[in-house]
Structures are given as C-alpha cells and as structure tokens.
mmCIF file of C-alpha atoms and ligand atoms in Angstrom:
data_model
loop_
_atom_site.group_PDB
_atom_site.id
_atom_site.type_symbol
_atom_site.label_atom_id
_atom_site.label_comp_id
_atom_site.label_asym_id
_atom_site.label_seq_id
_atom_site.Cartn_x
_atom_site.Cartn_y
_atom_site.Cartn_z
ATOM 1 C CA MET X 1 -0.025 -0.015 -0.019
ATOM 2 C CA ASN X 2 1.128 3.438 -0.797
ATOM 3 C CA SER X 3 2.161 5.258 2.348
ATOM 4 C CA LYS X 4 -0.112 8.014 1.370
ATOM 5 C CA GLU X 5 -3.210 5.789 1.431
ATOM 6 C CA TYR X 6 -5.364 5.546 4.414
ATOM 7 C CA THR X 7 -7.669 2.614 4.719
ATOM 8 C CA GLN X 8 -7.299 1.830 8.453
ATOM 9 C CA ILE X 9 -10.320 3.369 10.009
ATOM 10 C CA GLU X 10 -10.711 3.876 13.807
ATOM 11 C CA LEU X 11 -13.602 5.428 15.526
ATOM 12 C CA TYR X 12 -13.237 8.285 18.033
ATOM 13 C CA ASP X 13 -16.197 7.435 20.389
ATOM 14 C CA CYS X 14 -17.689 10.315 22.352
ATOM 15 C CA LYS X 15 -21.264 8.949 22.005
ATOM 16 C CA PRO X 16 -23.644 10.132 24.831
ATOM 17 C CA GLY X 17 -24.572 7.140 27.035
ATOM 18 C CA GLN X 18 -28.146 5.825 27.938
ATOM 19 C CA GLU X 19 -28.131 7.723 31.098
ATOM 20 C CA ARG X 20 -28.016 11.007 29.474
ATOM 21 C CA PHE X 21 -30.910 9.973 27.093
ATOM 22 C CA ARG X 22 -32.967 8.786 29.976
ATOM 23 C CA ALA X 23 -32.229 11.958 31.956
ATOM 24 C CA GLU X 24 -33.145 14.302 28.962
ATOM 25 C CA VAL X 25 -36.322 12.307 28.300
ATOM 26 C CA LEU X 26 -37.504 12.563 31.788
ATOM 27 C CA SER X 27 -36.757 16.124 32.160
ATOM 28 C CA GLY X 28 -38.559 16.885 28.882
ATOM 29 C CA LEU X 29 -41.664 15.058 29.776
ATOM 30 C CA ARG X 30 -41.792 16.847 33.070
ATOM 31 C CA LYS X 31 -42.073 20.308 31.482
ATOM 32 C CA SER X 32 -45.557 21.941 31.437
ATOM 33 C CA GLN X 33 -45.161 21.869 27.488
ATOM 34 C CA LYS X 34 -43.729 18.392 27.200
ATOM 35 C CA GLU X 35 -40.857 18.073 24.867
ATOM 36 C CA LEU X 36 -38.311 15.628 23.520
ATOM 37 C CA PRO X 37 -34.988 16.521 21.936
ATOM 38 C CA SER X 38 -35.080 15.884 18.131
ATOM 39 C CA LYS X 39 -31.605 14.591 18.136
ATOM 40 C CA TYR X 40 -32.951 11.249 19.474
ATOM 41 C CA PHE X 41 -34.902 10.691 16.298
ATOM 42 C CA TYR X 42 -32.034 8.951 14.668
ATOM 43 C CA ASP X 43 -31.757 5.439 15.862
ATOM 44 C CA GLU X 44 -31.404 2.824 12.982
ATOM 45 C CA GLU X 45 -35.206 2.974 12.171
ATOM 46 C CA GLY X 46 -35.254 6.691 12.524
ATOM 47 C CA SER X 47 -32.203 7.198 10.182
ATOM 48 C CA ARG X 48 -33.938 4.848 7.626
ATOM 49 C CA LEU X 49 -37.092 6.842 7.872
ATOM 50 C CA PHE X 50 -35.266 10.169 7.445
ATOM 51 C CA GLY X 51 -33.637 8.660 4.378
ATOM 52 C CA ARG X 52 -37.123 8.029 2.941
ATOM 53 C CA ILE X 53 -38.128 11.469 3.839
ATOM 54 C CA CYS X 54 -35.374 12.770 1.799
ATOM 55 C CA THR X 55 -36.624 10.958 -1.299
ATOM 56 C CA LEU X 56 -40.148 12.350 -0.974
ATOM 57 C CA ASP X 57 -41.609 14.836 -3.558
ATOM 58 C CA GLU X 58 -42.976 17.026 -0.885
ATOM 59 C CA TYR X 59 -39.624 17.327 1.022
ATOM 60 C CA TYR X 60 -37.866 19.863 -1.286
ATOM 61 C CA ILE X 61 -34.709 20.325 0.849
ATOM 62 C CA PRO X 62 -32.229 17.516 -0.324
ATOM 63 C CA ARG X 63 -33.008 17.981 -4.117
ATOM 64 C CA THR X 64 -32.804 21.766 -3.899
ATOM 65 C CA GLU X 65 -29.597 21.764 -1.989
ATOM 66 C CA ALA X 66 -28.154 19.109 -4.404
ATOM 67 C CA VAL X 67 -29.122 21.455 -7.360
ATOM 68 C CA ILE X 68 -27.399 24.367 -5.802
ATOM 69 C CA MET X 69 -24.241 22.264 -4.789
ATOM 70 C CA GLU X 70 -23.850 20.876 -8.360
ATOM 71 C CA GLY X 71 -24.479 24.267 -9.993
ATOM 72 C CA HIS X 72 -21.902 26.137 -8.031
ATOM 73 C CA ILE X 73 -19.270 23.539 -6.785
ATOM 74 C CA GLU X 74 -16.354 24.957 -8.720
ATOM 75 C CA GLU X 75 -16.948 28.444 -7.051
ATOM 76 C CA MET X 76 -17.203 26.691 -3.666
ATOM 77 C CA VAL X 77 -14.029 24.758 -3.750
ATOM 78 C CA GLU X 78 -12.269 27.966 -5.048
ATOM 79 C CA LEU X 79 -13.348 29.700 -1.845
ATOM 80 C CA LEU X 80 -12.435 26.729 0.374
ATOM 81 C CA GLY X 81 -9.041 26.593 -1.121
ATOM 82 C CA PRO X 82 -6.369 23.767 -1.000
ATOM 83 C CA ARG X 83 -5.444 21.404 1.803
ATOM 84 C CA VAL X 84 -8.601 21.652 3.721
ATOM 85 C CA LEU X 85 -9.421 19.640 6.836
ATOM 86 C CA LEU X 86 -13.163 19.104 6.282
ATOM 87 C CA VAL X 87 -15.352 18.360 9.313
ATOM 88 C CA GLU X 88 -18.926 17.409 8.653
ATOM 89 C CA TYR X 89 -21.530 17.499 11.386
ATOM 90 C CA GLY X 90 -24.274 15.029 11.259
ATOM 91 C CA SER X 91 -22.611 13.187 8.426
ATOM 92 C CA GLY X 92 -25.413 10.401 8.065
ATOM 93 C CA ASP X 93 -24.689 8.358 5.036
ATOM 94 C CA CYS X 94 -21.832 10.755 3.869
ATOM 95 C CA ALA X 95 -23.750 11.017 0.502
ATOM 96 C CA LYS X 96 -23.597 14.842 0.181
ATOM 97 C CA VAL X 97 -20.095 15.449 0.974
ATOM 98 C CA ARG X 98 -19.043 13.365 -2.098
ATOM 99 C CA VAL X 99 -19.581 16.294 -4.371
ATOM 100 C CA LEU X 100 -17.198 18.302 -2.248
ATOM 101 C CA LEU X 101 -14.588 15.633 -2.019
ATOM 102 C CA ASP X 102 -14.706 15.053 -5.694
ATOM 103 C CA HIS X 103 -13.824 18.603 -6.364
ATOM 104 C CA LEU X 104 -11.660 19.770 -3.435
ATOM 105 C CA HIS X 105 -7.996 20.545 -4.219
ATOM 106 C CA ASP X 106 -5.832 17.911 -2.208
ATOM 107 C CA PRO X 107 -8.005 17.790 0.947
ATOM 108 C CA VAL X 108 -5.950 16.709 3.922
ATOM 109 C CA ALA X 109 -8.604 14.856 5.916
ATOM 110 C CA TYR X 110 -12.380 14.250 6.363
ATOM 111 C CA VAL X 111 -13.816 14.205 9.781
ATOM 112 C CA PRO X 112 -17.393 12.908 9.546
ATOM 113 C CA VAL X 113 -19.175 13.434 13.014
ATOM 114 C CA ASP X 114 -22.381 11.589 13.734
ATOM 115 C CA ILE X 115 -24.358 10.309 16.771
ATOM 116 C CA SER X 116 -24.968 6.830 14.909
ATOM 117 C CA GLY X 117 -21.748 4.888 15.395
ATOM 118 C CA GLU X 118 -22.528 1.681 13.305
ATOM 119 C CA GLN X 119 -23.546 3.631 10.048
ATOM 120 C CA LEU X 120 -20.617 6.022 10.701
ATOM 121 C CA LEU X 121 -17.963 3.302 10.781
ATOM 122 C CA ARG X 122 -19.505 1.562 7.706
ATOM 123 C CA VAL X 123 -19.552 4.724 5.567
ATOM 124 C CA ALA X 124 -16.238 5.860 6.706
ATOM 125 C CA LYS X 125 -14.706 2.568 5.644
ATOM 126 C CA GLU X 126 -16.397 2.877 2.283
ATOM 127 C CA LEU X 127 -15.150 6.450 1.823
ATOM 128 C CA ALA X 128 -11.486 5.566 2.771
ATOM 129 C CA LEU X 129 -11.764 2.874 -0.125
ATOM 130 C CA ASN X 130 -13.151 5.404 -2.550
ATOM 131 C CA TYR X 131 -10.765 8.237 -1.658
ATOM 132 C CA PRO X 132 -7.440 6.378 -0.940
ATOM 133 C CA ARG X 133 -5.348 9.580 -0.505
ATOM 134 C CA LEU X 134 -7.837 11.100 1.942
ATOM 135 C CA GLU X 135 -7.395 10.481 5.814
ATOM 136 C CA VAL X 136 -10.881 9.630 7.155
ATOM 137 C CA LEU X 137 -11.207 10.227 10.861
ATOM 138 C CA PRO X 138 -14.775 9.416 12.001
ATOM 139 C CA VAL X 139 -15.997 10.831 15.374
ATOM 140 C CA CYS X 140 -19.035 9.278 16.902
ATOM 141 C CA ALA X 141 -20.401 12.087 19.050
ATOM 142 C CA ASP X 142 -23.365 14.400 19.890
ATOM 143 C CA TYR X 143 -21.997 17.359 18.071
ATOM 144 C CA THR X 144 -24.061 19.745 19.992
ATOM 145 C CA SER X 145 -21.652 19.101 22.917
ATOM 146 C CA SER X 146 -18.030 19.834 22.570
ATOM 147 C CA PHE X 147 -15.619 17.008 21.526
ATOM 148 C CA GLN X 148 -12.047 16.736 20.645
ATOM 149 C CA LEU X 149 -11.185 17.045 16.981
ATOM 150 C CA PRO X 150 -8.911 14.276 15.864
ATOM 151 C CA ILE X 151 -5.458 15.518 14.675
ATOM 152 C CA SER X 152 -4.703 14.674 11.025
ATOM 153 C CA ARG X 153 -1.357 13.322 9.879
ATOM 154 C CA ARG X 154 -0.712 16.100 7.364
ATOM 155 C CA ARG X 155 -1.047 19.607 8.207
ATOM 156 C CA SER X 156 -4.040 21.498 6.861
ATOM 157 C CA ASP X 157 -4.143 25.032 5.436
ATOM 158 C CA ARG X 158 -7.601 25.587 7.138
ATOM 159 C CA VAL X 159 -10.440 23.755 8.820
ATOM 160 C CA VAL X 160 -13.754 24.057 7.139
ATOM 161 C CA VAL X 161 -17.023 22.810 8.783
ATOM 162 C CA TYR X 162 -19.578 21.421 6.441
ATOM 163 C CA PHE X 163 -23.123 21.557 7.984
ATOM 164 C CA PRO X 164 -25.773 20.724 5.223
ATOM 165 C CA GLY X 165 -29.487 20.075 5.103
ATOM 166 C CA SER X 166 -30.404 23.086 7.192
ATOM 167 C CA THR X 167 -29.984 21.159 10.540
ATOM 168 C CA ILE X 168 -29.139 24.638 11.943
ATOM 169 C CA GLY X 169 -32.850 25.149 11.761
ATOM 170 C CA ASN X 170 -33.482 22.330 14.323
ATOM 171 C CA PHE X 171 -31.867 24.638 17.061
ATOM 172 C CA ASP X 172 -33.735 27.378 18.852
ATOM 173 C CA PRO X 173 -32.230 30.766 18.476
ATOM 174 C CA ILE X 174 -29.887 30.897 21.527
ATOM 175 C CA PRO X 175 -28.646 27.296 21.075
ATOM 176 C CA ALA X 176 -28.269 27.991 17.362
ATOM 177 C CA LYS X 177 -26.042 31.077 18.244
ATOM 178 C CA ASN X 178 -24.086 29.080 20.742
ATOM 179 C CA PHE X 179 -23.576 26.406 18.240
ATOM 180 C CA LEU X 180 -22.347 28.599 15.577
ATOM 181 C CA GLU X 181 -19.778 30.095 18.252
ATOM 182 C CA HIS X 182 -18.685 26.441 18.953
ATOM 183 C CA ILE X 183 -18.145 25.833 15.223
ATOM 184 C CA ALA X 184 -16.173 29.126 14.953
ATOM 185 C CA ARG X 185 -13.837 27.887 17.752
ATOM 186 C CA VAL X 186 -13.549 24.463 15.906
ATOM 187 C CA CYS X 187 -12.512 25.944 12.662
ATOM 188 C CA GLY X 188 -10.405 28.781 14.251
ATOM 189 C CA MET X 189 -9.777 32.323 12.927
ATOM 190 C CA GLY X 190 -9.859 32.239 9.216
ATOM 191 C CA GLY X 191 -11.519 28.933 9.127
ATOM 192 C CA ALA X 192 -14.877 28.679 7.406
ATOM 193 C CA LEU X 193 -18.330 27.122 7.548
ATOM 194 C CA LEU X 194 -20.233 25.840 4.507
ATOM 195 C CA ILE X 195 -23.827 25.562 5.685
ATOM 196 C CA GLY X 196 -27.185 24.740 4.188
ATOM 197 C CA VAL X 197 -29.984 27.333 5.321
ATOM 198 C CA ASP X 198 -33.645 26.737 4.558
ATOM 199 C CA LEU X 199 -35.304 30.061 3.699
ATOM 200 C CA LYS X 200 -38.839 31.432 4.383
ATOM 201 C CA LYS X 201 -41.391 30.566 1.831
ATOM 202 C CA ASP X 202 -45.053 29.920 1.036
ATOM 203 C CA PRO X 203 -46.384 28.177 4.365
ATOM 204 C CA ALA X 204 -48.404 25.772 2.114
ATOM 205 C CA VAL X 205 -45.119 24.430 0.713
ATOM 206 C CA LEU X 206 -43.761 23.972 4.357
ATOM 207 C CA HIS X 207 -46.846 22.437 5.404
ATOM 208 C CA ARG X 208 -46.748 19.703 2.695
ATOM 209 C CA ALA X 209 -43.160 19.058 3.275
ATOM 210 C CA TYR X 210 -43.779 18.137 7.057
ATOM 211 C CA ASN X 211 -47.128 16.437 6.272
ATOM 212 C CA ASP X 212 -46.416 14.185 3.454
ATOM 213 C CA ARG X 213 -49.206 12.004 1.914
ATOM 214 C CA ASP X 214 -47.503 8.640 2.505
ATOM 215 C CA GLY X 215 -47.288 9.409 6.240
ATOM 216 C CA VAL X 216 -43.424 8.959 6.286
ATOM 217 C CA THR X 217 -42.959 12.066 8.418
ATOM 218 C CA ALA X 218 -45.653 10.851 10.907
ATOM 219 C CA ALA X 219 -43.831 7.401 11.179
ATOM 220 C CA PHE X 220 -40.539 9.200 11.746
ATOM 221 C CA ASN X 221 -42.094 11.307 14.542
ATOM 222 C CA LEU X 222 -43.809 8.307 16.216
ATOM 223 C CA ASN X 223 -40.653 6.258 16.036
ATOM 224 C CA LEU X 224 -39.156 8.419 18.750
ATOM 225 C CA LEU X 225 -41.754 6.877 21.191
ATOM 226 C CA ARG X 226 -40.992 3.439 19.996
ATOM 227 C CA ARG X 227 -37.280 4.035 20.610
ATOM 228 C CA ILE X 228 -37.992 5.350 24.053
ATOM 229 C CA ASN X 229 -40.139 2.195 24.840
ATOM 230 C CA ARG X 230 -37.514 -0.065 23.719
ATOM 231 C CA GLU X 231 -34.351 1.561 25.068
ATOM 232 C CA LEU X 232 -35.779 2.896 28.331
ATOM 233 C CA ASP X 233 -38.444 0.349 28.991
ATOM 234 C CA CYS X 234 -41.255 2.751 28.794
ATOM 235 C CA ASP X 235 -44.889 2.175 27.893
ATOM 236 C CA PHE X 236 -46.071 4.639 25.401
ATOM 237 C CA GLU X 237 -49.037 3.198 23.368
ATOM 238 C CA LEU X 238 -48.193 4.568 19.869
ATOM 239 C CA GLU X 239 -51.694 4.358 18.509
ATOM 240 C CA TRP X 240 -52.856 6.864 21.089
ATOM 241 C CA PHE X 241 -50.451 9.471 19.716
ATOM 242 C CA GLN X 242 -50.814 11.379 16.546
ATOM 243 C CA HIS X 243 -48.307 13.231 14.373
ATOM 244 C CA TYR X 244 -49.137 17.061 14.092
ATOM 245 C CA ALA X 245 -46.994 19.603 12.232
ATOM 246 C CA PHE X 246 -47.751 23.171 11.366
ATOM 247 C CA TYR X 247 -45.915 26.412 10.374
ATOM 248 C CA ASN X 248 -45.697 29.067 13.076
ATOM 249 C CA PRO X 249 -45.262 32.343 11.109
ATOM 250 C CA TRP X 250 -44.705 34.513 14.168
ATOM 251 C CA LYS X 251 -41.779 32.322 15.102
ATOM 252 C CA GLY X 252 -40.658 31.393 11.590
ATOM 253 C CA ARG X 253 -40.751 27.701 12.340
ATOM 254 C CA ILE X 254 -42.312 24.410 11.619
ATOM 255 C CA GLU X 255 -43.314 22.784 14.885
ATOM 256 C CA MET X 256 -43.636 19.017 15.167
ATOM 257 C CA HIS X 257 -45.706 17.583 17.860
ATOM 258 C CA LEU X 258 -47.200 14.146 19.036
ATOM 259 C CA VAL X 259 -50.719 14.813 20.297
ATOM 260 C CA SER X 260 -52.267 12.489 22.955
ATOM 261 C CA LEU X 261 -55.671 11.278 21.503
ATOM 262 C CA ARG X 262 -57.018 10.432 24.955
ATOM 263 C CA GLU X 263 -56.198 11.008 28.734
ATOM 264 C CA GLN X 264 -53.476 8.459 29.523
ATOM 265 C CA THR X 265 -50.421 7.923 31.834
ATOM 266 C CA VAL X 266 -47.056 6.681 30.718
ATOM 267 C CA HIS X 267 -44.481 5.199 32.967
ATOM 268 C CA LEU X 268 -40.754 5.860 32.940
ATOM 269 C CA ASP X 269 -38.645 4.433 35.885
ATOM 270 C CA ASN X 270 -40.712 5.525 38.918
ATOM 271 C CA ALA X 271 -42.264 8.558 37.223
ATOM 272 C CA ALA X 272 -45.873 8.479 35.981
ATOM 273 C CA ILE X 273 -46.372 10.973 33.254
ATOM 274 C CA HIS X 274 -49.894 12.172 32.717
ATOM 275 C CA PHE X 275 -51.456 13.339 29.363
ATOM 276 C CA GLY X 276 -54.619 15.121 28.938
ATOM 277 C CA LYS X 277 -56.685 14.506 25.856
ATOM 278 C CA GLY X 278 -55.106 16.889 23.219
ATOM 279 C CA GLU X 279 -51.980 17.607 25.138
ATOM 280 C CA SER X 280 -48.813 17.406 23.060
ATOM 281 C CA ILE X 281 -45.214 16.559 23.213
ATOM 282 C CA TRP X 282 -43.084 19.057 21.128
ATOM 283 C CA THR X 283 -40.637 16.964 19.263
ATOM 284 C CA GLU X 284 -38.998 19.167 16.812
ATOM 285 C CA SER X 285 -38.723 22.864 15.616
ATOM 286 C CA SER X 286 -37.340 23.485 12.108
ATOM 287 C CA TYR X 287 -36.760 27.380 11.631
ATOM 288 C CA LYS X 288 -36.673 28.910 8.274
ATOM 289 C CA PHE X 289 -34.710 32.177 7.794
ATOM 290 C CA SER X 290 -34.517 35.290 5.642
ATOM 291 C CA LEU X 291 -31.096 35.951 4.295
ATOM 292 C CA ASP X 292 -30.926 38.989 6.562
ATOM 293 C CA GLU X 293 -31.930 37.030 9.725
ATOM 294 C CA PHE X 294 -29.271 34.426 9.145
ATOM 295 C CA GLU X 295 -26.592 36.937 8.337
ATOM 296 C CA GLN X 296 -27.324 38.768 11.692
ATOM 297 C CA MET X 297 -27.244 35.475 13.738
ATOM 298 C CA ALA X 298 -24.046 34.440 11.987
ATOM 299 C CA ALA X 299 -22.465 37.871 12.823
ATOM 300 C CA THR X 300 -23.235 37.487 16.621
ATOM 301 C CA ALA X 301 -21.350 34.222 16.527
ATOM 302 C CA GLY X 302 -18.336 35.806 14.823
ATOM 303 C CA PHE X 303 -18.974 34.779 11.230
ATOM 304 C CA LYS X 304 -19.088 36.895 8.168
ATOM 305 C CA VAL X 305 -21.212 35.718 5.376
ATOM 306 C CA GLU X 306 -18.980 35.906 2.206
ATOM 307 C CA GLN X 307 -21.113 34.044 -0.346
ATOM 308 C CA VAL X 308 -24.649 32.996 -0.645
ATOM 309 C CA TRP X 309 -25.986 30.626 -3.327
ATOM 310 C CA THR X 310 -29.734 30.018 -3.832
ATOM 311 C CA ASP X 311 -32.139 28.101 -6.227
ATOM 312 C CA ASN X 312 -34.207 29.881 -8.670
ATOM 313 C CA GLN X 313 -37.191 29.916 -6.345
ATOM 314 C CA GLN X 314 -35.105 31.126 -3.363
ATOM 315 C CA TRP X 315 -36.378 28.194 -1.287
ATOM 316 C CA PHE X 316 -32.937 27.086 0.063
ATOM 317 C CA SER X 317 -29.488 28.593 0.255
ATOM 318 C CA ILE X 318 -25.908 27.327 0.768
ATOM 319 C CA GLN X 319 -23.805 29.982 2.633
ATOM 320 C CA TYR X 320 -20.025 30.354 2.930
ATOM 321 C CA LEU X 321 -19.260 32.009 6.226
ATOM 322 C CA VAL X 322 -15.647 32.982 7.368
ATOM 323 C CA ASN X 323 -14.701 33.081 11.199
ATOM 324 C CA THR X 324 -13.263 36.631 11.538
ATOM 325 C CA GLU X 325 -13.207 36.756 15.243
ATOM 326 C CA ARG X 326 -12.770 33.511 17.326
ATOM 327 C CA GLU X 327 -9.704 31.606 18.178
ATOM 328 C CA THR X 328 -9.509 27.877 18.202
ATOM 329 C CA GLU X 329 -10.683 26.086 21.420
HETATM 330 C C1 AVI V 401 -32.637 17.023 9.786
HETATM 331 N N1 AVI V 401 -33.613 18.357 9.668
HETATM 332 C C2 AVI V 401 -33.015 19.417 8.933
HETATM 333 C C3 AVI V 401 -35.051 18.055 9.079
HETATM 334 C C4 AVI V 401 -35.865 19.258 8.978
HETATM 335 O O1 AVI V 401 -36.325 19.500 7.912
HETATM 336 O O2 AVI V 401 -35.962 19.953 9.949
HETATM 337 C C5 AVI V 401 -35.706 16.946 10.007
HETATM 338 C C6 AVI V 401 -37.023 16.686 9.503
HETATM 339 N N2 AVI V 401 -38.027 16.615 10.340
HETATM 340 C C7 AVI V 401 -39.160 16.208 9.619
HETATM 341 N N3 AVI V 401 -38.814 16.158 8.395
HETATM 342 C C8 AVI V 401 -37.399 16.231 8.354
#
C-alpha cells in the first residue's frame, strides 16, 4: 500500500450514554409543555425513515440543496482553497459530501461526526476505499456538545466545517448562536463554515413538506416513542399519539408535535407521566430564515457571510461563512 493511502479506520467514540438519554427524556416530559430532543430521532429505524423523507416529492430540501451544490461546486472549492481539513456535522450516510470531496484540491482529511456509530464506521470505511489519498477520521459524538477534533497526519491550511441540510434550523435561536460560536472555535480564525440554510417561503409548501401524503414524516415522529419504549423500558401506546406539524409564522418555524388522543398515563422509571386529551409533546422545531436574519445571527457568533447561493425559487441557500473573530478552543 502506498504510504499516502489511508484505509485503516478507527472510530473516536464520544457518544452520549443511555443515562443522558434517560435524563433528557425524563426532564423533557416533566415540563409543562412536554418536549423531547429531536436529536434522538436518529436510531437505526429513524435514520432509515429520514432517508425515505429525503426522497419524498414534498420534502424539497435535499434535491434543492443538491441542485445548488452541483451548479456552484467550482466556485465553492475555489473559496475553500487547497489542503482543507473538512469536518462534517451530522454526516449520516456521507452522500452529500462526495460532491465536495470529488472537487476539493488535495483535501488533507475528512472528519465525519455523527451520533449513529455503526452507520458512521461503515460509511467511513467505504469512503476511505473510494478516496485512498484522503485520511478519514470518523468521530461518534453528539455534535451539540463539545468533543475533541482528531489530529490529522498532514497539516491543513484551514479547517472548514460542512453543515448541510439546514439542520441549523433544528436549534432554537440561542442554542443556534451558541452552536455557531462553537463551530467558529472548532474551525479557528480564518476557518470557514459551508452551511445549508432553509429559507422562508409559502407556508403551504412548508406544510406539505412536513405532512407528506404517505405518512413517512408521521412514522418518523412516532418512532421516537418506539425508541424510548425499547431503550428506556417505557410504555407509550403509539396508537394513542398522532403526528401534528404546522408552520408558526410568528416564530418562523415548523413545529412538530405528538398529540395525545386520549387521557393517559405513561411510566418511565418511577415516574408516572400524565397526558390530557389533546396535550402534546413538542418533538422538533425547524426554523426557516430570511437571508438577513441568518446573516445577523452568524455575525453575533463571529462569522461573516462571504457568499450565498440559492435556487431559482429562493427556497434554500448554501452559505459560505468565514470566522473573523474567534480563536480555536
Ligand atoms: C434534519 N432536519 C433538517 C430535518 C428538518 O427538515 O428539520 C428533520 C425533519 N423533520 C421532519 N422532516 C425532516
């Protein structure tokens, strides 16, 4: 094997344990507006269902983002420059990053970060085979908490974080700003962020995207309860909860809930959690931005928006941000 080829893949495991999962579920269900963190959607079945959502006609995000990427990839890699260390948050099946990896000039390493360890190791091995000159350093972690970036063998000219899919929209405004600040520290002064940002649009389009006719999004939402039953030995009766998603124009976000169809009590450890008929568990927010709103939020985190690419309908954007303020952690 050529010494420049990297096919030995080791996983850096910083995955949150079951105890944290249990604690976050319990504290969310004890709130007056019950809630569950959306990051727990992605067990094996949840990741599979999300993969199906991404193929739905109604869910415009992946195809719109892909069209923008493909149409502007040359400009993007020019801006990113050579010898980049590329970090992807929430890398999933690592499908999107391939366009970048195919075009980047001599990338030093690729660090996919994901909470789903088995999938991560499998796709990291595949990538290492497909890109033998690239060092692949997978990190299994909840990327919303801080974790140590692995050190690449070759020195990079800059660290670039890739955060596609508008997952930034799944954070509330203050956590979103904190998260962008954390990214700024990871990529360091002069480092950059290439991020997918979903834009404000006709609420009817948004409503359809989160209420697809095949009920895949509903199954994705309900699967969270199935996961909690299985992993935390809880007794949610899934047939008595219903998916409910709507656009809240005042807050500029889709809210996804699970509504209790009757009065009922659910048990978790020693806690009995009571639900009134019609009461909901808030499972996800998906914020939609105007270009100005996003630019302002990025600026509060120390990022300057240098370039924005959108589709013809201005439904989605990919933005290139440079860290002008924050030193590395
Ligand atoms: C991952 N995230 C950007 C998706 C979204 O659109 O907020 C998750 C999703 N929820 C329902 N459908 C898709």
